[in-house]
């Protein structure tokens, strides 16, 4: 069995192993990390040898930590990262390069249709009728997208939304409210088989699925990192928020993961504060007293046009994993339009948590 895992902000860990009589055997850890002293690698392999195959990530990391020499120094490597690579081997996790990725980047769509397209495309990936897909959104109108479990009245000022012509929609994933305007926002979705994140905790899958975009931002001169659970941040402020939804496959079989991210290219902070009700409690754990200062747009940080930022992000993904041009099929669009009308445009769905 073979498992790979790139430690967030670190290096690649590769694990090869067998399972015999319910235990790990012939464990071999490798990678492009840095580790001192040399015999620490032997200690890691020995710690994993004979471990029950159903040991979870925390249990495997504990075994490794207990076996490491006191003088051990790890660079680009963690005990938890090794444990994740082991779990990915045991669960037969797939890798990015195992798939033929498809890009969808089409004309602007309404907020409700974007919500529906996410659901339809991810369901198609779960059913095996569509390859893993990166979809870059274009917005037809300003919107507030609230999380699946958020209270509508607590998050949105209806008078402010009406005054600024902002449509309010509810997505199927959790997380917080996002304020978007055409030309000021970069939004993308990844619809991937759940095998790609097999062996990862829910929290770890966020950073794993966006490692490529951190690299793309780095190429544009922005040092960005994941701020758990779901923010992409820099030393001058947040630039993006992510959310996920897991979908089961047909007949309860293997499913798919919807991972979508909204990035601030530019922002009208005054308008945002008139539309969103941003409470003191939400701001208290972000290390800032001002909602205006919490978001630092990509336009200021890169100095690049929005279209150039998107092009560079897409090219970074293509260079890493391959990416063919695709499209929304007529059948997918028809289902999405029906879903947008029957679900995402209705008061029953939008106010399902009043």
Coordinates of C-alpha atoms in Angstrom, one line a residue:
X1 CA 0.0 0.0 0.0
X2 CA 1.2 3.5 -0.9
X3 CA 0.2 6.8 0.7
X4 CA 1.3 10.4 0.1
X5 CA 0.6 13.6 2.0
X6 CA 2.1 17.1 1.6
X7 CA 2.3 18.6 5.1
X8 CA 0.6 22.0 5.0
X9 CA 3.4 24.6 4.6
X10 CA 5.9 21.7 4.6
X11 CA 7.2 18.8 2.5
X12 CA 5.9 15.6 0.9
X13 CA 5.7 12.5 3.0
X14 CA 5.5 9.1 1.3
X15 CA 4.7 5.8 3.1
X16 CA 4.8 2.3 1.7
X17 CA 3.6 -0.6 3.8
X18 CA 1.9 -4.0 4.0
X19 CA -0.8 -5.2 6.3
X20 CA -0.5 -8.7 7.7
X21 CA -2.8 -10.2 10.3
X22 CA -4.3 -6.8 11.0
X23 CA -1.0 -5.1 11.7
X24 CA 1.4 -2.8 9.8
X25 CA 4.4 -4.5 8.3
X26 CA 7.4 -3.5 6.2
X27 CA 6.7 0.2 6.9
X28 CA 9.0 2.5 4.9
X29 CA 8.7 6.3 5.3
X30 CA 10.4 8.6 2.7
X31 CA 10.0 12.1 1.3
X32 CA 11.7 15.4 0.6
X33 CA 11.6 16.6 4.2
X34 CA 14.6 17.3 6.4
X35 CA 15.3 15.1 9.5
X36 CA 18.0 14.9 12.0
X37 CA 19.6 12.7 13.2
X38 CA 19.6 10.1 10.4
X39 CA 18.6 7.2 12.6
X40 CA 15.4 9.1 13.5
X41 CA 13.9 7.7 10.3
X42 CA 14.7 4.2 11.5
X43 CA 13.0 5.0 14.7
X44 CA 9.9 6.2 12.9
X45 CA 9.7 3.1 10.8
X46 CA 10.1 0.9 13.9
X47 CA 7.4 2.8 15.8
X48 CA 4.9 2.1 13.0
X49 CA 5.9 -1.5 12.5
X50 CA 3.4 -3.8 14.1
X51 CA 0.8 -1.1 14.9
X52 CA -2.8 -2.3 14.5
X53 CA -4.1 -1.3 11.1
X54 CA -7.1 0.4 12.6
X55 CA -5.0 2.8 14.7
X56 CA -6.2 6.4 14.1
X57 CA -4.0 9.3 13.1
X58 CA -3.6 10.5 16.7
X59 CA -2.6 7.1 17.9
X60 CA 0.0 6.7 15.1
X61 CA 1.5 10.1 15.9
X62 CA 1.7 9.2 19.6
X63 CA 3.7 6.0 18.7
X64 CA 6.1 8.1 16.5
X65 CA 6.6 10.8 19.1
X66 CA 7.4 8.2 21.8
X67 CA 10.1 6.6 19.6
X68 CA 11.9 9.7 18.4
X69 CA 15.4 10.4 19.8
X70 CA 15.4 13.4 22.1
X71 CA 17.6 15.3 19.7
X72 CA 15.3 14.9 16.7
X73 CA 14.7 18.0 14.5
X74 CA 12.0 17.9 11.9
X75 CA 11.8 20.5 9.1
X76 CA 8.9 20.3 6.7
X77 CA 7.7 17.2 8.6
X78 CA 5.5 16.4 11.5
X79 CA 4.5 13.2 13.3
X80 CA 0.9 14.0 12.4
X81 CA 1.8 14.3 8.8
X82 CA 3.5 10.9 8.8
X83 CA 0.4 9.4 10.4
X84 CA -1.9 11.0 7.8
X85 CA 0.2 9.5 5.0
X86 CA -0.1 6.1 6.7
X87 CA -3.9 6.4 7.0
X88 CA -4.0 7.5 3.3
X89 CA -2.1 4.4 2.4
X90 CA -4.5 2.2 4.4
X91 CA -7.6 3.7 2.9
X92 CA -6.3 3.6 -0.6
X93 CA -6.5 7.3 -1.0
X94 CA -6.0 8.7 -4.5
X95 CA -3.7 11.6 -5.5
X96 CA -4.3 14.7 -7.6
X97 CA -2.3 13.2 -10.5
X98 CA -4.6 10.2 -10.6
X99 CA -7.4 12.3 -12.3
X100 CA -8.0 14.2 -15.5
X101 CA -9.1 17.5 -14.2
X102 CA -11.6 19.7 -16.0
X103 CA -12.0 23.5 -15.8
X104 CA -15.3 25.3 -16.1
X105 CA -15.2 29.1 -16.4
X106 CA -18.2 30.5 -18.2
X107 CA -20.4 33.6 -18.4
X108 CA -21.8 35.3 -15.3
X109 CA -24.6 33.5 -13.6
X110 CA -27.2 34.5 -11.0
X111 CA -26.4 33.8 -7.3
X112 CA -29.2 31.1 -7.1
X113 CA -27.9 29.3 -10.2
X114 CA -24.3 29.3 -8.8
X115 CA -25.6 27.5 -5.7
X116 CA -27.5 25.0 -7.8
X117 CA -24.5 24.4 -10.1
X118 CA -22.3 23.5 -7.2
X119 CA -24.8 20.9 -6.0
X120 CA -25.4 19.4 -9.5
X121 CA -21.8 19.3 -10.6
X122 CA -20.6 17.7 -7.3
X123 CA -23.4 15.1 -7.6
X124 CA -22.2 14.3 -11.1
X125 CA -18.7 13.8 -9.8
X126 CA -20.1 11.5 -7.0
X127 CA -22.0 9.5 -9.6
X128 CA -18.9 9.1 -11.8
X129 CA -20.4 10.9 -14.7
X130 CA -18.1 13.9 -14.5
X131 CA -14.3 14.2 -13.9
X132 CA -13.1 16.2 -10.9
X133 CA -13.8 19.8 -11.7
X134 CA -12.4 23.2 -10.9
X135 CA -15.2 25.8 -11.6
X136 CA -14.4 29.5 -11.5
X137 CA -17.5 31.6 -11.0
X138 CA -18.5 34.9 -12.6
X139 CA -21.2 36.8 -10.8
X140 CA -24.2 38.4 -12.6
X141 CA -25.2 40.5 -9.6
X142 CA -24.1 41.4 -6.0
X143 CA -25.0 38.8 -3.4
X144 CA -24.7 37.7 0.2
X145 CA -24.2 33.9 0.5
X146 CA -25.0 32.7 4.0
X147 CA -23.9 29.3 5.4
X148 CA -26.3 26.4 5.6
X149 CA -26.8 26.7 9.3
X150 CA -26.7 30.5 9.8
X151 CA -29.7 32.5 11.0
X152 CA -30.9 34.8 8.2
X153 CA -32.0 37.6 10.5
X154 CA -28.7 37.5 12.5
X155 CA -26.5 37.7 9.4
X156 CA -28.3 40.1 7.0
X157 CA -29.7 43.6 7.3
X158 CA -32.7 43.3 4.9
X159 CA -33.0 47.1 4.4
X160 CA -29.3 47.4 3.5
X161 CA -29.6 44.4 1.1
X162 CA -32.6 46.0 -0.6
X163 CA -31.0 49.4 -0.8
X164 CA -27.9 48.1 -2.6
X165 CA -29.7 45.5 -4.8
X166 CA -28.1 42.6 -3.0
X167 CA -29.6 39.1 -3.5
X168 CA -29.4 36.8 -0.5
X169 CA -29.0 33.1 -1.0
X170 CA -28.2 30.2 1.2
X171 CA -25.6 27.6 0.2
X172 CA -25.5 23.9 1.1
X173 CA -22.2 24.1 3.0
X174 CA -21.6 25.5 6.5
X175 CA -19.5 28.4 7.4
X176 CA -20.1 32.1 7.5
X177 CA -21.7 34.8 5.3
X178 CA -19.8 36.1 2.3
X179 CA -20.4 39.5 0.6
X180 CA -19.7 39.5 -3.1
X181 CA -19.9 42.0 -5.9
X182 CA -19.1 41.4 -9.7
X183 CA -15.6 42.4 -10.4
X184 CA -14.6 42.5 -6.7
X185 CA -14.7 38.8 -5.9
X186 CA -12.9 35.7 -7.1
X187 CA -14.9 32.5 -6.3
X188 CA -14.0 28.9 -7.2
X189 CA -15.3 25.5 -6.5
X190 CA -13.6 22.1 -6.4
X191 CA -15.8 19.1 -6.9
X192 CA -13.7 16.0 -6.2
X193 CA -14.1 12.3 -5.4
X194 CA -14.0 11.7 -1.7
X195 CA -11.1 9.3 -2.2
X196 CA -8.9 12.3 -2.8
X197 CA -9.3 13.4 0.9
X198 CA -9.4 9.8 2.3
X199 CA -7.4 9.5 5.5
X200 CA -7.6 13.2 6.2
X201 CA -9.6 14.8 9.0
X202 CA -12.3 17.2 8.0
X203 CA -10.1 20.1 9.1
X204 CA -7.0 18.9 7.3
X205 CA -8.9 18.5 4.1
X206 CA -9.4 22.3 3.9
X207 CA -5.7 23.0 3.7
X208 CA -5.0 20.0 1.5
X209 CA -7.5 21.1 -1.1
X210 CA -6.2 24.7 -1.2
X211 CA -2.5 24.0 -1.1
X212 CA -2.3 24.8 -4.8
X213 CA -3.9 28.2 -4.4
X214 CA -1.4 29.1 -1.6
X215 CA 1.4 28.3 -4.1
X216 CA -0.3 30.4 -6.8
X217 CA -0.5 33.3 -4.4
X218 CA 3.1 32.8 -3.5
X219 CA 4.0 33.1 -7.2
X220 CA 2.3 36.5 -7.1
X221 CA 4.3 37.7 -4.2
X222 CA 1.7 36.9 -1.5
X223 CA 2.8 34.7 1.5
X224 CA -0.5 33.2 2.5
X225 CA -1.4 30.4 4.9
X226 CA -4.5 28.5 6.2
X227 CA -5.9 29.9 9.4
X228 CA -8.0 27.1 10.9
X229 CA -10.6 26.2 10.2
X230 CA -11.4 27.8 6.9
X231 CA -9.7 31.1 6.3
X232 CA -6.8 32.0 4.0
X233 CA -4.8 34.7 5.6
X234 CA -1.8 36.9 5.1
X235 CA 0.1 39.0 7.6
X236 CA -2.0 42.0 6.7
X237 CA -5.4 40.4 6.8
X238 CA -7.8 37.7 5.6
X239 CA -8.2 37.3 1.8
X240 CA -10.5 34.3 1.5
X241 CA -12.9 31.9 3.3
X242 CA -13.6 28.3 2.4
X243 CA -16.5 25.9 3.0
X244 CA -17.2 22.3 2.3
X245 CA -20.1 19.8 1.8
X246 CA -19.8 16.1 1.6
X247 CA -22.1 14.2 -0.7
X248 CA -22.8 10.4 -0.8
X249 CA -22.7 8.6 -4.0
X250 CA -25.6 6.7 -5.7
X251 CA -26.9 3.9 -3.5
X252 CA -24.7 5.1 -0.6
X253 CA -21.5 4.3 -2.5
X254 CA -18.3 6.5 -2.7
X255 CA -19.2 10.1 -2.9
X256 CA -17.7 13.5 -3.5
X257 CA -16.6 16.7 -1.8
X258 CA -17.6 20.2 -2.7
X259 CA -15.0 22.7 -1.6
X260 CA -15.6 26.3 -2.5
X261 CA -13.7 29.4 -1.8
X262 CA -14.6 33.1 -2.0
X263 CA -11.6 35.5 -2.3
X264 CA -11.7 39.2 -1.9
X265 CA -10.1 40.9 -4.9
X266 CA -11.5 44.3 -3.9
X267 CA -14.2 45.3 -1.4
X268 CA -16.5 48.1 -0.6
X269 CA -16.2 47.8 3.2
X270 CA -18.8 50.5 3.9
X271 CA -21.4 48.8 1.8
X272 CA -20.5 45.4 3.3
X273 CA -21.2 46.7 6.8
X274 CA -24.6 48.1 5.7
X275 CA -25.6 44.6 4.4
X276 CA -24.0 42.2 6.8
X277 CA -24.6 42.2 10.6
X278 CA -21.1 41.4 11.8
X279 CA -21.3 40.9 15.5
X280 CA -18.7 41.6 18.2
X281 CA -18.5 37.9 19.2
X282 CA -17.5 37.0 15.6
X283 CA -14.8 39.6 15.6
X284 CA -13.5 38.7 19.0
X285 CA -11.5 35.6 17.9
X286 CA -10.1 37.3 14.8
X287 CA -7.6 39.6 16.6
X288 CA -9.1 42.8 15.3
X289 CA -11.8 45.3 16.4
X290 CA -12.6 46.5 13.0
X291 CA -14.4 44.5 10.3
X292 CA -13.0 46.8 7.7
X293 CA -9.5 45.9 8.7
X294 CA -10.3 42.1 8.8
X295 CA -10.2 41.7 5.0
X296 CA -7.3 42.8 2.9
X297 CA -8.1 42.5 -0.8
X298 CA -5.9 40.9 -3.5
X299 CA -6.0 44.0 -5.7
X300 CA -4.0 45.9 -3.1
X301 CA -1.6 43.1 -2.4
X302 CA -0.9 42.1 -6.0
X303 CA -1.5 45.2 -8.0
X304 CA -2.8 42.9 -10.8
X305 CA -6.1 43.0 -12.7
X306 CA -8.7 40.5 -11.4
X307 CA -8.5 38.6 -14.7
X308 CA -4.8 38.2 -14.4
X309 CA -5.0 36.9 -10.9
X310 CA -7.6 34.3 -12.1
X311 CA -5.4 33.4 -15.1
X312 CA -2.4 32.9 -12.9
X313 CA -4.3 30.8 -10.4
X314 CA -5.7 28.5 -13.2
X315 CA -2.2 28.2 -14.7
X316 CA -0.7 27.2 -11.4
X317 CA -3.3 24.5 -11.0
X318 CA -2.7 23.3 -14.6
X319 CA 1.0 23.1 -14.1
X320 CA 0.7 21.1 -11.0
X321 CA -2.1 18.6 -11.9
X322 CA -3.1 19.1 -15.5
X323 CA -6.4 20.9 -16.5
X324 CA -8.5 20.5 -19.6
X325 CA -11.1 23.1 -20.7
X326 CA -14.6 21.9 -20.0
X327 CA -18.1 23.2 -19.9
X328 CA -21.4 22.8 -18.1
X329 CA -23.4 20.3 -20.1
X330 CA -26.9 21.1 -21.3
X331 CA -28.3 18.4 -19.0
X332 CA -26.4 19.8 -16.0
X333 CA -27.6 23.3 -16.8
X334 CA -31.2 22.2 -17.1
X335 CA -31.1 20.4 -13.7
X336 CA -29.4 23.4 -12.1
X337 CA -31.9 25.9 -13.5
X338 CA -34.7 23.7 -12.1
X339 CA -33.0 23.4 -8.7
X340 CA -32.3 27.2 -8.6
X341 CA -36.0 27.9 -9.1
X342 CA -37.4 25.1 -6.8
X343 CA -34.9 25.5 -4.0
X344 CA -32.3 28.2 -4.0
X345 CA -34.6 31.1 -5.0
X346 CA -37.3 30.2 -2.5
X347 CA -38.0 31.8 0.9
X348 CA -38.4 28.4 2.4
X349 CA -34.8 27.5 1.7
X350 CA -33.2 30.9 2.3
X351 CA -35.0 31.4 5.6
X352 CA -34.9 27.8 6.7
X353 CA -33.0 29.0 9.7
X354 CA -35.0 32.3 10.3

